[in-house]
Amino acid sequence: MIFNFQRFSTHDGPGIRTVIFYKGCPLHCDWCSNPESQAFGPSLMYDRKLCKSFGDCLKQESNYLSAGENGILIDWASVTKPEKLKDICASRALTVSGEEKSIGEILVEIEKDRSFFEQGDGGVTFSGGEPLSQGPELESLLEELYKLKIDVAIETSLYVSWENIERCLGRNINFLVDLKHTDSDKFERFTGGNAALVLSNIKKLAASRENIIIRVPVIPEFNHTFQEIKEIVDFTVSLKAVREIHFLPFHKLGSAKYEMLGMDYKYSGIRNLDVAEMAEYVVYAESVGLIAKIGG
């Protein structure tokens, strides 16, 4: 299930890229900038500022929608089959994130941009959500792109079974791997996942000699100390086959989406991190032999 096609991207792999965002992620990071990507099915989103109180949505669904003084009220815990409300709101206050797309339909979208990313040494990047949670569908799509000689990158946490990763290998893919933390306790408390699985998968992937860049989302209260970043850098150096690391400063660009999804945003009171605060991480990473940069 796809929730966005982002064209002319220059921050998700080399060159000019078309980024395809899959829905569904086994992790639930507290700072996630795409919270609509977490559920594996369609997600209802409501932007109160756009609501004109036309009432068409209430006629279609009364089980979890009701009229309020300033727009509609949503019983988020009772939301089922939000896809019924797709395109029903004329003002676009109520939307549904996520749509099933066949491999053929995705390839049509990619072909629209092919001339642009070929001129700019770019390609296609799969993001999410977690693309590697998509199973055989992604494998089939990767095979088609490999035959078409289109450059492919995958943005991934590697928080999946090794089998999901292994079936994607051998197609000259650029793996942009989010390494959030090496400490099991912090990893679990802030993401709901298991750091041991991620670290194990990174080691296996590195041993397979695939193209890998480690990307570290630098998050206040989670991994924003020199010692924590040092441990991530040292782990990266130990992989031998991985020579590049990127530091991604925390931002709150996706914070408004939480209210639109009826979700709490735990980082609402935390400031964005400045690029200058990443400087010492870059210096250390370069001092141990890595290529390091700030941003993706």
PDB file of C-alpha atoms in Angstrom:
ATOM      1  CA  MET A   1       0.000   0.000   0.000  1.00  0.00           C
ATOM      2  CA  ILE A   2       1.393   3.383  -1.115  1.00  0.00           C
ATOM      3  CA  PHE A   3       0.725   6.706   0.601  1.00  0.00           C
ATOM      4  CA  ASN A   4       2.852   9.089  -1.443  1.00  0.00           C
ATOM      5  CA  PHE A   5       4.904   9.572  -4.605  1.00  0.00           C
ATOM      6  CA  GLN A   6       7.495  12.310  -4.112  1.00  0.00           C
ATOM      7  CA  ARG A   7       9.127  13.567  -7.277  1.00  0.00           C
ATOM      8  CA  PHE A   8      12.398  15.451  -7.901  1.00  0.00           C
ATOM      9  CA  SER A   9      13.864  14.532  -4.511  1.00  0.00           C
ATOM     10  CA  THR A  10      17.578  15.176  -3.925  1.00  0.00           C
ATOM     11  CA  HIS A  11      17.880  13.932  -0.332  1.00  0.00           C
ATOM     12  CA  ASP A  12      16.990  10.247  -0.608  1.00  0.00           C
ATOM     13  CA  GLY A  13      19.893   8.749  -2.504  1.00  0.00           C
ATOM     14  CA  PRO A  14      22.146   9.926  -5.350  1.00  0.00           C
ATOM     15  CA  GLY A  15      20.911  12.333  -8.003  1.00  0.00           C
ATOM     16  CA  ILE A  16      17.301  13.301  -8.731  1.00  0.00           C
ATOM     17  CA  ARG A  17      14.943  10.642  -7.426  1.00  0.00           C
ATOM     18  CA  THR A  18      11.352   9.530  -7.370  1.00  0.00           C
ATOM     19  CA  VAL A  19      10.547   8.433  -3.813  1.00  0.00           C
ATOM     20  CA  ILE A  20       7.776   5.897  -3.276  1.00  0.00           C
ATOM     21  CA  PHE A  21       6.409   5.748   0.264  1.00  0.00           C
ATOM     22  CA  TYR A  22       4.953   2.467   1.515  1.00  0.00           C
ATOM     23  CA  LYS A  23       2.522   2.244   4.411  1.00  0.00           C
ATOM     24  CA  GLY A  24       3.252  -0.033   7.317  1.00  0.00           C
ATOM     25  CA  CYS A  25       6.110  -0.068   9.811  1.00  0.00           C
ATOM     26  CA  PRO A  26       6.902  -2.540  12.622  1.00  0.00           C
ATOM     27  CA  LEU A  27       8.485   0.296  14.631  1.00  0.00           C
ATOM     28  CA  HIS A  28       6.653   3.217  16.242  1.00  0.00           C
ATOM     29  CA  CYS A  29       9.342   5.833  16.831  1.00  0.00           C
ATOM     30  CA  ASP A  30       8.239   8.639  19.142  1.00  0.00           C
ATOM     31  CA  TRP A  31       9.606  11.303  16.766  1.00  0.00           C
ATOM     32  CA  CYS A  32       8.362   9.785  13.482  1.00  0.00           C
ATOM     33  CA  SER A  33       7.880  12.486  10.842  1.00  0.00           C
ATOM     34  CA  ASN A  34       5.493  10.309   8.802  1.00  0.00           C
ATOM     35  CA  PRO A  35       3.071   8.937  11.422  1.00  0.00           C
ATOM     36  CA  GLU A  36       0.550   8.150   8.678  1.00  0.00           C
ATOM     37  CA  SER A  37       3.037   5.523   7.482  1.00  0.00           C
ATOM     38  CA  GLN A  38       2.907   3.404  10.637  1.00  0.00           C
ATOM     39  CA  ALA A  39      -0.379   1.530  10.077  1.00  0.00           C
ATOM     40  CA  PHE A  40      -0.325  -1.203   7.430  1.00  0.00           C
ATOM     41  CA  GLY A  41      -3.812  -0.252   6.244  1.00  0.00           C
ATOM     42  CA  PRO A  42      -5.411   3.041   5.158  1.00  0.00           C
ATOM     43  CA  SER A  43      -5.457   5.874   7.706  1.00  0.00           C
ATOM     44  CA  LEU A  44      -8.100   8.549   8.196  1.00  0.00           C
ATOM     45  CA  MET A  45      -6.740  12.110   8.458  1.00  0.00           C
ATOM     46  CA  TYR A  46      -8.688  15.229   9.444  1.00  0.00           C
ATOM     47  CA  ASP A  47      -7.482  18.808   9.024  1.00  0.00           C
ATOM     48  CA  ARG A  48      -9.908  20.891  11.079  1.00  0.00           C
ATOM     49  CA  LYS A  49      -8.723  24.147   9.490  1.00  0.00           C
ATOM     50  CA  LEU A  50     -10.086  23.051   6.102  1.00  0.00           C
ATOM     51  CA  CYS A  51     -13.477  21.823   7.333  1.00  0.00           C
ATOM     52  CA  LYS A  52     -16.499  23.700   5.878  1.00  0.00           C
ATOM     53  CA  SER A  53     -19.100  21.524   7.685  1.00  0.00           C
ATOM     54  CA  PHE A  54     -20.754  20.411   4.458  1.00  0.00           C
ATOM     55  CA  GLY A  55     -21.826  17.211   6.217  1.00  0.00           C
ATOM     56  CA  ASP A  56     -21.277  14.740   3.354  1.00  0.00           C
ATOM     57  CA  CYS A  57     -19.003  12.621   5.554  1.00  0.00           C
ATOM     58  CA  LEU A  58     -21.667  12.366   8.270  1.00  0.00           C
ATOM     59  CA  LYS A  59     -24.157  11.012   5.748  1.00  0.00           C
ATOM     60  CA  GLN A  60     -21.669   8.323   4.759  1.00  0.00           C
ATOM     61  CA  GLU A  61     -20.389   7.358   8.230  1.00  0.00           C
ATOM     62  CA  SER A  62     -22.165   7.931  11.542  1.00  0.00           C
ATOM     63  CA  ASN A  63     -20.526   5.226  13.678  1.00  0.00           C
ATOM     64  CA  TYR A  64     -17.403   7.240  14.482  1.00  0.00           C
ATOM     65  CA  LEU A  65     -18.160  10.697  13.038  1.00  0.00           C
ATOM     66  CA  SER A  66     -20.439  13.291  14.582  1.00  0.00           C
ATOM     67  CA  ALA A  67     -21.119  17.001  14.229  1.00  0.00           C
ATOM     68  CA  GLY A  68     -19.249  19.403  16.485  1.00  0.00           C
ATOM     69  CA  GLU A  69     -19.316  23.164  17.022  1.00  0.00           C
ATOM     70  CA  ASN A  70     -16.246  23.703  14.844  1.00  0.00           C
ATOM     71  CA  GLY A  71     -16.287  20.887  12.340  1.00  0.00           C
ATOM     72  CA  ILE A  72     -16.695  17.183  12.946  1.00  0.00           C
ATOM     73  CA  LEU A  73     -15.798  15.030  15.938  1.00  0.00           C
ATOM     74  CA  ILE A  74     -14.019  11.713  15.435  1.00  0.00           C
ATOM     75  CA  ASP A  75     -14.042   8.747  17.791  1.00  0.00           C
ATOM     76  CA  TRP A  76     -10.575   7.606  16.708  1.00  0.00           C
ATOM     77  CA  ALA A  77     -10.723   4.351  18.664  1.00  0.00           C
ATOM     78  CA  SER A  78     -13.784   3.290  16.668  1.00  0.00           C
ATOM     79  CA  VAL A  79     -12.504   4.134  13.185  1.00  0.00           C
ATOM     80  CA  THR A  80     -12.930   1.196  10.780  1.00  0.00           C
ATOM     81  CA  LYS A  81     -12.741   1.008   6.997  1.00  0.00           C
ATOM     82  CA  PRO A  82     -11.728   4.666   6.512  1.00  0.00           C
ATOM     83  CA  GLU A  83     -11.377   3.992   2.785  1.00  0.00           C
ATOM     84  CA  LYS A  84     -15.174   4.397   2.576  1.00  0.00           C
ATOM     85  CA  LEU A  85     -14.612   8.139   3.038  1.00  0.00           C
ATOM     86  CA  LYS A  86     -12.032   8.493   0.275  1.00  0.00           C
ATOM     87  CA  ASP A  87     -12.758  11.586  -1.863  1.00  0.00           C
ATOM     88  CA  ILE A  88     -16.046  12.317  -0.082  1.00  0.00           C
ATOM     89  CA  CYS A  89     -14.902  15.637   1.407  1.00  0.00           C
ATOM     90  CA  ALA A  90     -15.048  18.490  -1.094  1.00  0.00           C
ATOM     91  CA  SER A  91     -12.854  20.758   1.059  1.00  0.00           C
ATOM     92  CA  ARG A  92     -10.229  18.007   1.571  1.00  0.00           C
ATOM     93  CA  ALA A  93     -10.470  18.362   5.342  1.00  0.00           C
ATOM     94  CA  LEU A  94     -11.108  14.627   5.621  1.00  0.00           C
ATOM     95  CA  THR A  95      -8.733  12.449   3.607  1.00  0.00           C
ATOM     96  CA  VAL A  96      -7.560   8.854   3.553  1.00  0.00           C
ATOM     97  CA  SER A  97      -3.847   8.065   3.448  1.00  0.00           C
ATOM     98  CA  GLY A  98      -2.932   4.868   1.638  1.00  0.00           C
ATOM     99  CA  GLU A  99      -3.975   3.252  -1.620  1.00  0.00           C
ATOM    100  CA  GLU A 100      -3.335  -0.167  -3.103  1.00  0.00           C
ATOM    101  CA  LYS A 101      -1.245   0.023  -6.274  1.00  0.00           C
ATOM    102  CA  SER A 102      -0.311  -2.810  -8.597  1.00  0.00           C
ATOM    103  CA  ILE A 103       3.252  -3.246  -9.807  1.00  0.00           C
ATOM    104  CA  GLY A 104       2.100  -2.072 -13.227  1.00  0.00           C
ATOM    105  CA  GLU A 105       0.571   1.101 -11.800  1.00  0.00           C
ATOM    106  CA  ILE A 106       3.750   1.879  -9.846  1.00  0.00           C
ATOM    107  CA  LEU A 107       5.896   1.363 -12.937  1.00  0.00           C
ATOM    108  CA  VAL A 108       3.676   3.802 -14.868  1.00  0.00           C
ATOM    109  CA  GLU A 109       4.322   6.454 -12.199  1.00  0.00           C
ATOM    110  CA  ILE A 110       8.067   5.783 -12.329  1.00  0.00           C
ATOM    111  CA  GLU A 111       8.162   6.075 -16.129  1.00  0.00           C
ATOM    112  CA  LYS A 112       6.685   9.595 -15.871  1.00  0.00           C
ATOM    113  CA  ASP A 113       9.904  10.772 -14.198  1.00  0.00           C
ATOM    114  CA  ARG A 114      12.447   8.472 -15.806  1.00  0.00           C
ATOM    115  CA  SER A 115      13.950  11.089 -18.145  1.00  0.00           C
ATOM    116  CA  PHE A 116      14.542  13.449 -15.201  1.00  0.00           C
ATOM    117  CA  PHE A 117      16.387  11.054 -12.941  1.00  0.00           C
ATOM    118  CA  GLU A 118      18.359   9.553 -15.809  1.00  0.00           C
ATOM    119  CA  GLN A 119      19.660  13.011 -16.723  1.00  0.00           C
ATOM    120  CA  GLY A 120      20.580  13.658 -13.094  1.00  0.00           C
ATOM    121  CA  ASP A 121      22.150  10.238 -12.336  1.00  0.00           C
ATOM    122  CA  GLY A 122      19.217   9.478 -10.052  1.00  0.00           C
ATOM    123  CA  GLY A 123      16.633   6.762  -9.773  1.00  0.00           C
ATOM    124  CA  VAL A 124      13.925   5.389  -7.516  1.00  0.00           C
ATOM    125  CA  THR A 125      13.966   5.288  -3.719  1.00  0.00           C
ATOM    126  CA  PHE A 126      11.588   3.170  -1.680  1.00  0.00           C
ATOM    127  CA  SER A 127      10.747   4.650   1.707  1.00  0.00           C
ATOM    128  CA  GLY A 128       7.967   4.372   4.229  1.00  0.00           C
ATOM    129  CA  GLY A 129       7.003   3.080   6.576  1.00  0.00           C
ATOM    130  CA  GLU A 130       9.274   0.104   6.150  1.00  0.00           C
ATOM    131  CA  PRO A 131       9.614  -1.007   2.514  1.00  0.00           C
ATOM    132  CA  LEU A 132      11.167  -4.339   3.479  1.00  0.00           C
ATOM    133  CA  SER A 133       7.954  -5.267   5.312  1.00  0.00           C
ATOM    134  CA  GLN A 134       6.111  -5.396   1.983  1.00  0.00           C
ATOM    135  CA  GLY A 135       7.085  -8.978   1.126  1.00  0.00           C
ATOM    136  CA  PRO A 136       7.097 -10.546  -2.367  1.00  0.00           C
ATOM    137  CA  GLU A 137       5.452  -7.493  -3.959  1.00  0.00           C
ATOM    138  CA  LEU A 138       8.556  -5.390  -3.366  1.00  0.00           C
ATOM    139  CA  GLU A 139      10.827  -8.174  -4.589  1.00  0.00           C
ATOM    140  CA  SER A 140       8.904  -8.387  -7.872  1.00  0.00           C
ATOM    141  CA  LEU A 141       9.051  -4.616  -8.321  1.00  0.00           C
ATOM    142  CA  LEU A 142      12.803  -4.571  -7.629  1.00  0.00           C
ATOM    143  CA  GLU A 143      13.297  -7.250 -10.262  1.00  0.00           C
ATOM    144  CA  GLU A 144      11.410  -5.192 -12.849  1.00  0.00           C
ATOM    145  CA  LEU A 145      13.488  -2.098 -12.087  1.00  0.00           C
ATOM    146  CA  TYR A 146      16.688  -4.144 -12.238  1.00  0.00           C
ATOM    147  CA  LYS A 147      15.731  -5.336 -15.732  1.00  0.00           C
ATOM    148  CA  LEU A 148      15.047  -1.730 -16.730  1.00  0.00           C
ATOM    149  CA  LYS A 149      18.477  -0.720 -15.348  1.00  0.00           C
ATOM    150  CA  ILE A 150      16.933   1.886 -13.064  1.00  0.00           C
ATOM    151  CA  ASP A 151      18.996   2.806 -10.010  1.00  0.00           C
ATOM    152  CA  VAL A 152      17.264   1.786  -6.770  1.00  0.00           C
ATOM    153  CA  ALA A 153      17.703   2.824  -3.139  1.00  0.00           C
ATOM    154  CA  ILE A 154      15.817   1.542  -0.113  1.00  0.00           C
ATOM    155  CA  GLU A 155      15.420   3.586   3.068  1.00  0.00           C
ATOM    156  CA  THR A 156      15.088   1.021   5.837  1.00  0.00           C
ATOM    157  CA  SER A 157      15.437   0.398   9.557  1.00  0.00           C
ATOM    158  CA  LEU A 158      16.230  -3.280   8.801  1.00  0.00           C
ATOM    159  CA  TYR A 159      13.753  -4.171  11.559  1.00  0.00           C
ATOM    160  CA  VAL A 160      12.469  -7.139   9.584  1.00  0.00           C
ATOM    161  CA  SER A 161      13.369 -10.801   9.213  1.00  0.00           C
ATOM    162  CA  TRP A 162      16.633 -11.536   7.423  1.00  0.00           C
ATOM    163  CA  GLU A 163      14.609 -13.462   4.828  1.00  0.00           C
ATOM    164  CA  ASN A 164      12.834 -10.211   3.838  1.00  0.00           C
ATOM    165  CA  ILE A 165      16.210  -8.595   3.241  1.00  0.00           C
ATOM    166  CA  GLU A 166      17.902 -11.550   1.583  1.00  0.00           C
ATOM    167  CA  ARG A 167      15.364 -11.885  -1.213  1.00  0.00           C
ATOM    168  CA  CYS A 168      16.117  -8.307  -2.288  1.00  0.00           C
ATOM    169  CA  LEU A 169      19.879  -8.800  -2.658  1.00  0.00           C
ATOM    170  CA  GLY A 170      21.901  -9.094  -5.841  1.00  0.00           C
ATOM    171  CA  ARG A 171      20.266  -6.195  -7.687  1.00  0.00           C
ATOM    172  CA  ASN A 172      22.826  -3.432  -7.012  1.00  0.00           C
ATOM    173  CA  ILE A 173      20.576  -1.690  -4.480  1.00  0.00           C
ATOM    174  CA  ASN A 174      21.720   1.245  -2.372  1.00  0.00           C
ATOM    175  CA  PHE A 175      20.642   0.514   1.205  1.00  0.00           C
ATOM    176  CA  LEU A 176      20.132   3.691   3.271  1.00  0.00           C
ATOM    177  CA  VAL A 177      20.011   2.146   6.724  1.00  0.00           C
ATOM    178  CA  ASP A 178      18.651   4.026   9.738  1.00  0.00           C
ATOM    179  CA  LEU A 179      20.733   3.063  12.757  1.00  0.00           C
ATOM    180  CA  LYS A 180      18.932   4.717  15.634  1.00  0.00           C
ATOM    181  CA  HIS A 181      20.754   3.312  18.669  1.00  0.00           C
ATOM    182  CA  THR A 182      22.951   0.441  19.807  1.00  0.00           C
ATOM    183  CA  ASP A 183      21.477   0.252  23.320  1.00  0.00           C
ATOM    184  CA  SER A 184      18.688  -2.336  23.587  1.00  0.00           C
ATOM    185  CA  ASP A 185      16.791  -0.634  26.412  1.00  0.00           C
ATOM    186  CA  LYS A 186      16.617   2.809  24.807  1.00  0.00           C
ATOM    187  CA  PHE A 187      15.831   1.352  21.418  1.00  0.00           C
ATOM    188  CA  GLU A 188      12.856  -0.550  22.806  1.00  0.00           C
ATOM    189  CA  ARG A 189      11.516   2.317  24.946  1.00  0.00           C
ATOM    190  CA  PHE A 190      11.547   4.878  22.133  1.00  0.00           C
ATOM    191  CA  THR A 191      10.727   2.713  19.095  1.00  0.00           C
ATOM    192  CA  GLY A 192       9.030  -0.430  20.408  1.00  0.00           C
ATOM    193  CA  GLY A 193      11.626  -2.583  18.643  1.00  0.00           C
ATOM    194  CA  ASN A 194      14.604  -4.818  19.333  1.00  0.00           C
ATOM    195  CA  ALA A 195      18.057  -3.353  18.667  1.00  0.00           C
ATOM    196  CA  ALA A 196      19.670  -6.813  18.514  1.00  0.00           C
ATOM    197  CA  LEU A 197      17.686  -7.705  15.381  1.00  0.00           C
ATOM    198  CA  VAL A 198      18.721  -4.485  13.633  1.00  0.00           C
ATOM    199  CA  LEU A 199      22.397  -4.844  14.542  1.00  0.00           C
ATOM    200  CA  SER A 200      22.420  -8.480  13.429  1.00  0.00           C
ATOM    201  CA  ASN A 201      20.815  -7.616  10.100  1.00  0.00           C
ATOM    202  CA  ILE A 202      23.269  -4.765   9.488  1.00  0.00           C
ATOM    203  CA  LYS A 203      26.195  -7.136  10.055  1.00  0.00           C
ATOM    204  CA  LYS A 204      24.736  -9.697   7.648  1.00  0.00           C
ATOM    205  CA  LEU A 205      23.997  -7.055   5.045  1.00  0.00           C
ATOM    206  CA  ALA A 206      27.518  -5.643   5.306  1.00  0.00           C
ATOM    207  CA  ALA A 207      28.949  -9.143   4.908  1.00  0.00           C
ATOM    208  CA  SER A 208      26.971  -9.512   1.671  1.00  0.00           C
ATOM    209  CA  ARG A 209      28.937  -6.594   0.176  1.00  0.00           C
ATOM    210  CA  GLU A 210      25.843  -4.588  -0.728  1.00  0.00           C
ATOM    211  CA  ASN A 211      26.016  -0.787  -1.055  1.00  0.00           C
ATOM    212  CA  ILE A 212      25.259   0.600   2.413  1.00  0.00           C
ATOM    213  CA  ILE A 213      25.118   4.066   3.932  1.00  0.00           C
ATOM    214  CA  ILE A 214      24.370   4.302   7.647  1.00  0.00           C
ATOM    215  CA  ARG A 215      22.023   7.162   8.517  1.00  0.00           C
ATOM    216  CA  VAL A 216      21.605   8.286  12.112  1.00  0.00           C
ATOM    217  CA  PRO A 217      18.518  10.295  13.076  1.00  0.00           C
ATOM    218  CA  VAL A 218      19.909  12.441  15.898  1.00  0.00           C
ATOM    219  CA  ILE A 219      17.076  12.760  18.410  1.00  0.00           C
ATOM    220  CA  PRO A 220      16.995  14.755  21.683  1.00  0.00           C
ATOM    221  CA  GLU A 221      16.529  12.628  24.823  1.00  0.00           C
ATOM    222  CA  PHE A 222      17.173   9.495  22.750  1.00  0.00           C
ATOM    223  CA  ASN A 223      20.680   9.464  21.235  1.00  0.00           C
ATOM    224  CA  HIS A 224      21.750  13.104  21.356  1.00  0.00           C
ATOM    225  CA  THR A 225      24.970  12.709  23.364  1.00  0.00           C
ATOM    226  CA  PHE A 226      28.487  12.371  22.059  1.00  0.00           C
ATOM    227  CA  GLN A 227      28.941   9.003  23.767  1.00  0.00           C
ATOM    228  CA  GLU A 228      25.821   7.520  22.187  1.00  0.00           C
ATOM    229  CA  ILE A 229      26.756   8.785  18.733  1.00  0.00           C
ATOM    230  CA  LYS A 230      30.326   7.544  19.257  1.00  0.00           C
ATOM    231  CA  GLU A 231      29.019   4.032  19.932  1.00  0.00           C
ATOM    232  CA  ILE A 232      26.998   4.137  16.704  1.00  0.00           C
ATOM    233  CA  VAL A 233      30.027   5.380  14.753  1.00  0.00           C
ATOM    234  CA  ASP A 234      32.292   2.742  16.301  1.00  0.00           C
ATOM    235  CA  PHE A 235      29.820   0.006  15.384  1.00  0.00           C
ATOM    236  CA  THR A 236      29.740   1.339  11.814  1.00  0.00           C
ATOM    237  CA  VAL A 237      33.536   1.301  11.594  1.00  0.00           C
ATOM    238  CA  SER A 238      33.584  -2.301  12.803  1.00  0.00           C
ATOM    239  CA  LEU A 239      31.551  -3.351   9.745  1.00  0.00           C
ATOM    240  CA  LYS A 240      34.591  -2.774   7.483  1.00  0.00           C
ATOM    241  CA  ALA A 241      32.529  -2.835   4.282  1.00  0.00           C
ATOM    242  CA  VAL A 242      30.562   0.301   5.267  1.00  0.00           C
ATOM    243  CA  ARG A 243      32.441   3.549   4.725  1.00  0.00           C
ATOM    244  CA  GLU A 244      29.810   6.296   4.886  1.00  0.00           C
ATOM    245  CA  ILE A 245      27.579   7.715   7.621  1.00  0.00           C
ATOM    246  CA  HIS A 246      25.024  10.550   7.573  1.00  0.00           C
ATOM    247  CA  PHE A 247      23.705  12.448  10.592  1.00  0.00           C
ATOM    248  CA  LEU A 248      20.077  13.615  10.294  1.00  0.00           C
ATOM    249  CA  PRO A 249      19.161  16.414  12.749  1.00  0.00           C
ATOM    250  CA  PHE A 250      15.806  16.114  14.505  1.00  0.00           C
ATOM    251  CA  HIS A 251      13.004  18.282  13.114  1.00  0.00           C
ATOM    252  CA  LYS A 252       9.270  18.627  13.726  1.00  0.00           C
ATOM    253  CA  LEU A 253       8.089  19.006  10.142  1.00  0.00           C
ATOM    254  CA  GLY A 254       5.570  16.192  10.563  1.00  0.00           C
ATOM    255  CA  SER A 255       4.150  17.275  13.910  1.00  0.00           C
ATOM    256  CA  ALA A 256       0.839  18.589  12.509  1.00  0.00           C
ATOM    257  CA  LYS A 257       0.034  15.144  11.130  1.00  0.00           C
ATOM    258  CA  TYR A 258      -0.340  13.707  14.633  1.00  0.00           C
ATOM    259  CA  GLU A 259      -3.399  15.827  15.398  1.00  0.00           C
ATOM    260  CA  MET A 260      -4.786  14.976  11.966  1.00  0.00           C
ATOM    261  CA  LEU A 261      -4.483  11.274  12.863  1.00  0.00           C
ATOM    262  CA  GLY A 262      -5.804  11.608  16.413  1.00  0.00           C
ATOM    263  CA  MET A 263      -2.374  10.705  17.814  1.00  0.00           C
ATOM    264  CA  ASP A 264      -0.278  12.212  20.614  1.00  0.00           C
ATOM    265  CA  TYR A 265       3.035  13.776  19.601  1.00  0.00           C
ATOM    266  CA  LYS A 266       5.578  13.195  22.361  1.00  0.00           C
ATOM    267  CA  TYR A 267       8.120  15.640  20.951  1.00  0.00           C
ATOM    268  CA  SER A 268       5.877  18.716  20.795  1.00  0.00           C
ATOM    269  CA  GLY A 269       7.927  20.559  23.436  1.00  0.00           C
ATOM    270  CA  ILE A 270      11.322  19.678  21.969  1.00  0.00           C
ATOM    271  CA  ARG A 271      13.183  22.123  19.733  1.00  0.00           C
ATOM    272  CA  ASN A 272      14.636  21.297  16.320  1.00  0.00           C
ATOM    273  CA  LEU A 273      18.339  20.515  16.295  1.00  0.00           C
ATOM    274  CA  ASP A 274      20.711  22.832  14.470  1.00  0.00           C
ATOM    275  CA  VAL A 275      23.128  21.604  11.818  1.00  0.00           C
ATOM    276  CA  ALA A 276      25.996  23.077  13.847  1.00  0.00           C
ATOM    277  CA  GLU A 277      25.222  20.654  16.669  1.00  0.00           C
ATOM    278  CA  MET A 278      26.177  17.781  14.365  1.00  0.00           C
ATOM    279  CA  ALA A 279      29.706  19.092  13.740  1.00  0.00           C
ATOM    280  CA  GLU A 280      31.473  17.119  16.467  1.00  0.00           C
ATOM    281  CA  TYR A 281      29.852  13.906  15.246  1.00  0.00           C
ATOM    282  CA  VAL A 282      31.176  14.493  11.742  1.00  0.00           C
ATOM    283  CA  VAL A 283      34.651  15.278  13.068  1.00  0.00           C
ATOM    284  CA  TYR A 284      34.748  12.067  15.085  1.00  0.00           C
ATOM    285  CA  ALA A 285      33.398   9.911  12.253  1.00  0.00           C
ATOM    286  CA  GLU A 286      35.982  11.304   9.849  1.00  0.00           C
ATOM    287  CA  SER A 287      38.741  10.777  12.410  1.00  0.00           C
ATOM    288  CA  VAL A 288      38.078   7.024  12.393  1.00  0.00           C
ATOM    289  CA  GLY A 289      38.060   6.807   8.615  1.00  0.00           C
ATOM    290  CA  LEU A 290      34.414   7.246   7.601  1.00  0.00           C
ATOM    291  CA  ILE A 291      32.948   9.577   5.012  1.00  0.00           C
ATOM    292  CA  ALA A 292      30.538  11.693   7.058  1.00  0.00           C
ATOM    293  CA  LYS A 293      27.966  14.334   6.227  1.00  0.00           C
ATOM    294  CA  ILE A 294      24.988  16.116   7.739  1.00  0.00           C
ATOM    295  CA  GLY A 295      21.664  15.389   6.071  1.00  0.00           C
ATOM    296  CA  GLY A 296      20.579  12.617   3.708  1.00  0.00           C
TER     297      GLY A 296
END
